[in-house]
Amino acid sequence: MIKLLVAGTVAYDSIETPFGKAENVLGGSALHFTNAASFFTDVGIVATVGADFNLEDIAFLKERNVDMAGLEVDSQGKTFRWEGKYNYDLNQAITLKTELNVIENFKPKVPPQFRDADFLFLANIDPELQAHVISQVKSPTAIVLDTMNFWIESKFDRLMDVIEKVHMLIINEAELREITKEHNLVKGARKLIDRGPSCIVVKRGEYGVFMMSEEELFLAPAFPLEDVFDPTGAGDTFAGGFMGYLANVGDASFETLKQAIVMGTVMASFNVEEFSINRIKKLSYNEIKERYSAFKGVMQFGECTL
Ligand code: AMP
């Protein structure tokens, strides 16, 4: 039985940043997520790719106990493709082209061995597909959802229906503002909590993460790096570290959520050091542990002596 299930996109991305260009490289919300989460727990993936996708490129995930039984190959179609660029503000991805391809006719089927998963991550994909996945899982401890402007603008009502069914949201600052029409983060998070979820995690790029539940708040900075190369997938990698850690510990108390936020931040900091999934693919546990400890040092301070 797998502990953590993810549904989302497996993609070919073409990316341009001020530091270089990469064409038709591996990407997608579910792939970046799984690449990070599989360091901490067994992951099952539900996604679809086209006949043009080279499965050999992701075979390394099997060595990390990723179950691909839910990865459907649509022999009639082409893999989802995203083309984007960043200017010097690396917090802002500019979408140049989105080709839905195989996800346009995708009806995600959750294999029977995934239906008891304790943790479910609905990565960025069509909210109708996210709802369809929820209807197939039994009773997870935590259902967590991500989305982006593409779906907020094209399927707002369907997205709001799904938000009412989940325990937590992991979205970025601009998405929070676009969904809630609130500029203030605390007010925006409160509006979403009033719709159902008990906890809202807001990604703020290089400014870190803001987490709010009904009664508690937690803030973490981003890990300060000298060189950021490509931010694509940082959000999904954050979510992978966050949820992988939760599934590993097996609970979603606020104390565990705080550690999971730091683990997500650590994993995202590695992801941005190279294009595509390359940095996390070759990462080691020691590197993860060392950076987690360094991060703890950065965040500690003593009691006020006044
Ligand atoms: P992020 O973690 O937010 O940087 O997500 C980057 C990944 O999202 C890329 O690898 C893209 O393939 C994927 N992506 C881009 N647009 C969409 C979309 N509309 N739906 C689902 N996934 C997307």
Coordinates of N, CA, C and O in Angstrom, one line a residue, residues 207-291:
Y207 N 10.7 35.1 -0.9 CA 10.4 35.6 0.5 C 9.9 34.5 1.4 O 9.6 34.8 2.6
G208 N 9.8 33.3 1.0 CA 9.5 32.2 1.9 C 8.1 31.8 1.8 O 7.4 31.9 0.8
V209 N 7.6 31.3 3.0 CA 6.3 30.6 3.1 C 5.5 31.2 4.3 O 6.1 31.4 5.3
F210 N 4.2 31.3 4.1 CA 3.3 31.8 5.1 C 2.3 30.7 5.3 O 1.7 30.2 4.3
M211 N 2.1 30.2 6.6 CA 1.1 29.1 6.8 C 0.1 29.6 7.9 O 0.5 30.1 8.9
M212 N -1.2 29.4 7.6 CA -2.2 29.9 8.6 C -3.2 28.8 8.7 O -3.7 28.2 7.7
S213 N -3.5 28.4 10.0 CA -4.7 27.6 10.3 C -5.7 28.4 11.0 O -5.5 29.6 11.1
E214 N -6.8 27.8 11.5 CA -7.8 28.6 12.1 C -7.2 29.4 13.3 O -7.6 30.6 13.5
E215 N -6.3 28.8 14.0 CA -5.8 29.5 15.2 C -4.3 29.8 15.2 O -3.8 30.5 16.2
E216 N -3.6 29.3 14.3 CA -2.1 29.4 14.4 C -1.5 30.0 13.1 O -2.1 29.8 12.0
L217 N -0.3 30.6 13.2 CA 0.4 31.1 12.1 C 1.9 30.6 12.1 O 2.4 30.5 13.2
F218 N 2.5 30.4 11.0 CA 3.9 30.1 11.0 C 4.5 30.7 9.7 O 3.9 30.7 8.6
L219 N 5.7 31.3 9.9 CA 6.4 31.9 8.7 C 7.8 31.3 8.6 O 8.5 31.1 9.6
A220 N 8.2 31.0 7.4 CA 9.6 30.6 7.2 C 10.2 31.3 6.0 O 9.5 31.6 5.0
P221 N 11.4 31.7 6.1 CA 12.1 32.4 4.9 C 12.4 31.3 3.9 O 12.4 30.2 4.2
A222 N 12.8 31.8 2.7 CA 13.4 30.9 1.7 C 14.8 30.7 2.1 O 15.4 31.5 2.8
F223 N 15.4 29.5 1.7 CA 16.8 29.3 2.0 C 17.7 30.2 1.1 O 17.5 30.2 -0.1
P224 N 18.5 31.1 1.7 CA 19.2 32.0 0.9 C 20.3 31.4 0.1 O 21.2 30.7 0.6
L225 N 20.2 31.5 -1.3 CA 21.1 30.9 -2.2 C 21.8 32.0 -3.0 O 21.2 33.0 -3.3
E226 N 23.1 31.8 -3.4 CA 23.8 32.8 -4.2 C 23.3 32.7 -5.7 O 23.2 33.6 -6.4
D227 N 23.1 31.4 -6.1 CA 22.8 31.2 -7.5 C 21.5 30.5 -7.7 O 21.3 29.3 -7.3
V228 N 20.5 31.2 -8.2 CA 19.2 30.5 -8.6 C 19.2 30.5 -10.1 O 19.3 31.5 -10.8
F229 N 19.0 29.3 -10.6 CA 19.2 29.1 -12.1 C 17.8 29.0 -12.8 O 17.6 29.7 -13.8
D230 N 16.9 28.1 -12.3 CA 15.6 27.9 -12.9 C 14.6 27.6 -11.8 O 14.6 26.5 -11.2
P231 N 13.6 28.5 -11.6 CA 12.6 28.3 -10.5 C 11.5 27.3 -10.9 O 10.7 27.0 -10.1
T232 N 11.5 26.9 -12.2 CA 10.4 26.0 -12.6 C 10.3 24.7 -11.7 O 11.3 24.1 -11.5
G233 N 9.1 24.5 -11.2 CA 8.9 23.3 -10.4 C 9.2 23.5 -8.9 O 9.1 22.6 -8.1
A234 N 9.7 24.7 -8.6 CA 10.0 24.9 -7.1 C 8.8 24.7 -6.3 O 8.9 24.1 -5.2
G235 N 7.6 25.2 -6.8 CA 6.4 25.1 -6.0 C 6.0 23.6 -5.8 O 5.6 23.2 -4.7
D236 N 6.1 22.8 -6.8 CA 5.8 21.4 -6.7 C 6.8 20.6 -5.9 O 6.4 19.7 -5.2
T237 N 8.0 21.0 -6.0 CA 9.1 20.4 -5.2 C 8.9 20.7 -3.8 O 9.1 19.8 -2.9
F238 N 8.5 22.0 -3.5 CA 8.2 22.3 -2.1 C 7.1 21.4 -1.6 O 7.2 20.8 -0.5
A239 N 6.0 21.3 -2.4 CA 4.9 20.5 -2.0 C 5.3 19.0 -1.8 O 4.8 18.3 -0.9
G240 N 6.2 18.5 -2.6 CA 6.7 17.1 -2.5 C 7.5 16.9 -1.2 O 7.3 15.9 -0.5
G241 N 8.3 17.9 -0.8 CA 9.1 17.8 0.4 C 8.1 17.9 1.6 O 8.2 17.1 2.6
F242 N 7.2 18.8 1.5 CA 6.2 19.0 2.6 C 5.3 17.8 2.8 O 5.3 17.3 3.9
M243 N 4.7 17.3 1.7 CA 3.8 16.1 1.9 C 4.6 14.8 2.1 O 4.1 13.9 2.8
G244 N 5.7 14.7 1.5 CA 6.6 13.5 1.8 C 6.9 13.4 3.2 O 6.8 12.3 3.8
Y245 N 7.3 14.5 3.8 CA 7.6 14.6 5.2 C 6.4 14.2 6.1 O 6.5 13.4 7.0
L246 N 5.2 14.8 5.8 CA 4.0 14.5 6.5 C 3.7 13.0 6.5 O 3.4 12.4 7.5
A247 N 3.8 12.4 5.3 CA 3.5 11.0 5.1 C 4.5 10.2 5.9 O 4.1 9.1 6.5
N248 N 5.7 10.6 5.9 CA 6.8 9.8 6.6 C 6.5 9.8 8.1 O 6.5 8.8 8.8
V249 N 6.1 11.0 8.7 CA 5.8 11.1 10.1 C 4.4 10.5 10.4 O 4.2 9.9 11.5
G250 N 3.5 10.7 9.5 CA 2.2 10.0 9.6 C 1.2 10.9 10.4 O 0.1 10.4 10.7
D251 N 1.4 12.2 10.6 CA 0.3 13.0 11.1 C 0.4 14.4 10.5 O 1.3 14.7 9.8
A252 N -0.6 15.2 10.8 CA -0.7 16.5 10.3 C -1.0 17.5 11.4 O -1.8 18.5 11.2
S253 N -0.3 17.3 12.5 CA -0.5 18.3 13.6 C 0.3 19.6 13.2 O 1.1 19.5 12.3
F254 N 0.0 20.7 13.9 CA 0.6 21.9 13.5 C 2.2 21.9 13.7 O 2.9 22.4 12.8
E255 N 2.6 21.2 14.7 CA 4.1 21.0 14.9 C 4.7 20.3 13.7 O 5.8 20.7 13.2
T256 N 4.1 19.2 13.3 CA 4.6 18.4 12.2 C 4.5 19.3 10.9 O 5.5 19.3 10.1
L257 N 3.5 20.0 10.7 CA 3.3 20.9 9.6 C 4.5 21.9 9.5 O 5.0 22.2 8.4
K258 N 4.9 22.4 10.6 CA 6.0 23.4 10.6 C 7.3 22.8 10.1 O 8.0 23.3 9.3
Q259 N 7.6 21.5 10.6 CA 8.8 20.9 10.1 C 8.7 20.5 8.6 O 9.6 20.6 7.9
A260 N 7.5 20.2 8.2 CA 7.2 19.8 6.8 C 7.4 21.1 5.9 O 8.0 21.0 4.8
I261 N 7.1 22.3 6.5 CA 7.3 23.5 5.7 C 8.8 23.7 5.5 O 9.3 24.0 4.4
V262 N 9.6 23.4 6.5 CA 11.0 23.6 6.4 C 11.6 22.5 5.4 O 12.4 22.9 4.5
M263 N 11.1 21.3 5.5 CA 11.6 20.3 4.5 C 11.2 20.7 3.1 O 12.0 20.5 2.2
G264 N 10.0 21.2 2.9 CA 9.6 21.6 1.6 C 10.5 22.7 1.1 O 10.9 22.7 -0.1
T265 N 10.8 23.7 2.0 CA 11.7 24.8 1.6 C 13.1 24.3 1.2 O 13.7 24.8 0.2
V266 N 13.6 23.3 2.0 CA 14.9 22.8 1.7 C 14.9 22.1 0.3 O 15.8 22.3 -0.5
M267 N 13.9 21.3 0.0 CA 13.8 20.6 -1.3 C 13.7 21.6 -2.4 O 14.4 21.5 -3.5
A268 N 12.9 22.6 -2.2 CA 12.7 23.6 -3.3 C 14.0 24.4 -3.6 O 14.4 24.7 -4.7
S269 N 14.8 24.6 -2.5 CA 16.1 25.3 -2.7 C 17.1 24.5 -3.5 O 17.9 25.1 -4.3
F270 N 17.0 23.2 -3.5 CA 17.8 22.4 -4.4 C 17.3 22.5 -5.8 O 18.1 22.6 -6.7
N271 N 16.0 22.4 -6.0 CA 15.4 22.3 -7.3 C 15.8 23.5 -8.2 O 16.0 23.3 -9.4
V272 N 15.9 24.7 -7.6 CA 16.2 25.9 -8.4 C 17.7 26.0 -8.8 O 18.0 26.9 -9.6
E273 N 18.5 25.1 -8.3 CA 19.9 25.2 -8.7 C 20.3 24.7 -10.1 O 21.3 24.9 -10.6
E274 N 19.3 23.9 -10.7 CA 19.6 23.4 -12.1 C 18.3 23.4 -12.8 O 17.2 23.4 -12.2
F275 N 18.3 23.2 -14.2 CA 17.1 23.1 -15.0 C 16.4 21.8 -14.7 O 17.0 20.8 -14.3
S276 N 15.0 21.8 -14.9 CA 14.2 20.6 -14.9 C 14.3 19.9 -13.6 O 14.4 20.5 -12.5
I277 N 14.3 18.5 -13.6 CA 14.3 17.7 -12.4 C 15.8 17.3 -12.0 O 16.0 16.5 -11.1
N278 N 16.7 17.9 -12.7 CA 18.1 17.4 -12.7 C 18.8 17.4 -11.3 O 19.4 16.4 -10.9
R279 N 18.6 18.5 -10.6 CA 19.3 18.6 -9.3 C 18.7 17.6 -8.2 O 19.5 16.9 -7.6
I280 N 17.4 17.5 -8.2 CA 16.8 16.6 -7.2 C 17.0 15.1 -7.6 O 17.1 14.3 -6.7
K281 N 17.1 14.9 -8.9 CA 17.4 13.5 -9.3 C 18.6 12.9 -8.7 O 18.7 11.8 -8.3
K282 N 19.7 13.8 -8.6 CA 20.9 13.3 -8.1 C 21.2 13.6 -6.6 O 22.4 13.5 -6.1
L283 N 20.2 14.1 -5.9 CA 20.4 14.6 -4.6 C 20.6 13.4 -3.6 O 20.2 12.3 -3.9
S284 N 21.3 13.6 -2.5 CA 21.5 12.6 -1.5 C 20.9 13.0 -0.2 O 20.6 14.1 0.1
Y285 N 20.6 11.9 0.7 CA 20.0 12.2 2.0 C 20.9 13.1 2.8 O 20.4 13.9 3.5
N286 N 22.2 12.9 2.7 CA 23.1 13.7 3.5 C 23.0 15.2 3.2 O 23.0 16.0 4.0
E287 N 22.9 15.5 1.9 CA 22.7 16.9 1.4 C 21.4 17.5 2.0 O 21.4 18.6 2.5
I288 N 20.3 16.6 2.0 CA 19.1 17.1 2.6 C 19.2 17.4 4.0 O 18.8 18.5 4.5
K289 N 19.8 16.5 4.8 CA 19.9 16.7 6.2 C 20.8 17.8 6.6 O 20.5 18.6 7.5
E290 N 21.9 18.0 5.8 CA 22.8 19.1 6.1 C 22.1 20.5 5.9 O 22.2 21.4 6.7
R291 N 21.3 20.6 4.8 CA 20.7 21.8 4.5 C 19.5 22.1 5.5 O 19.3 23.2 5.9

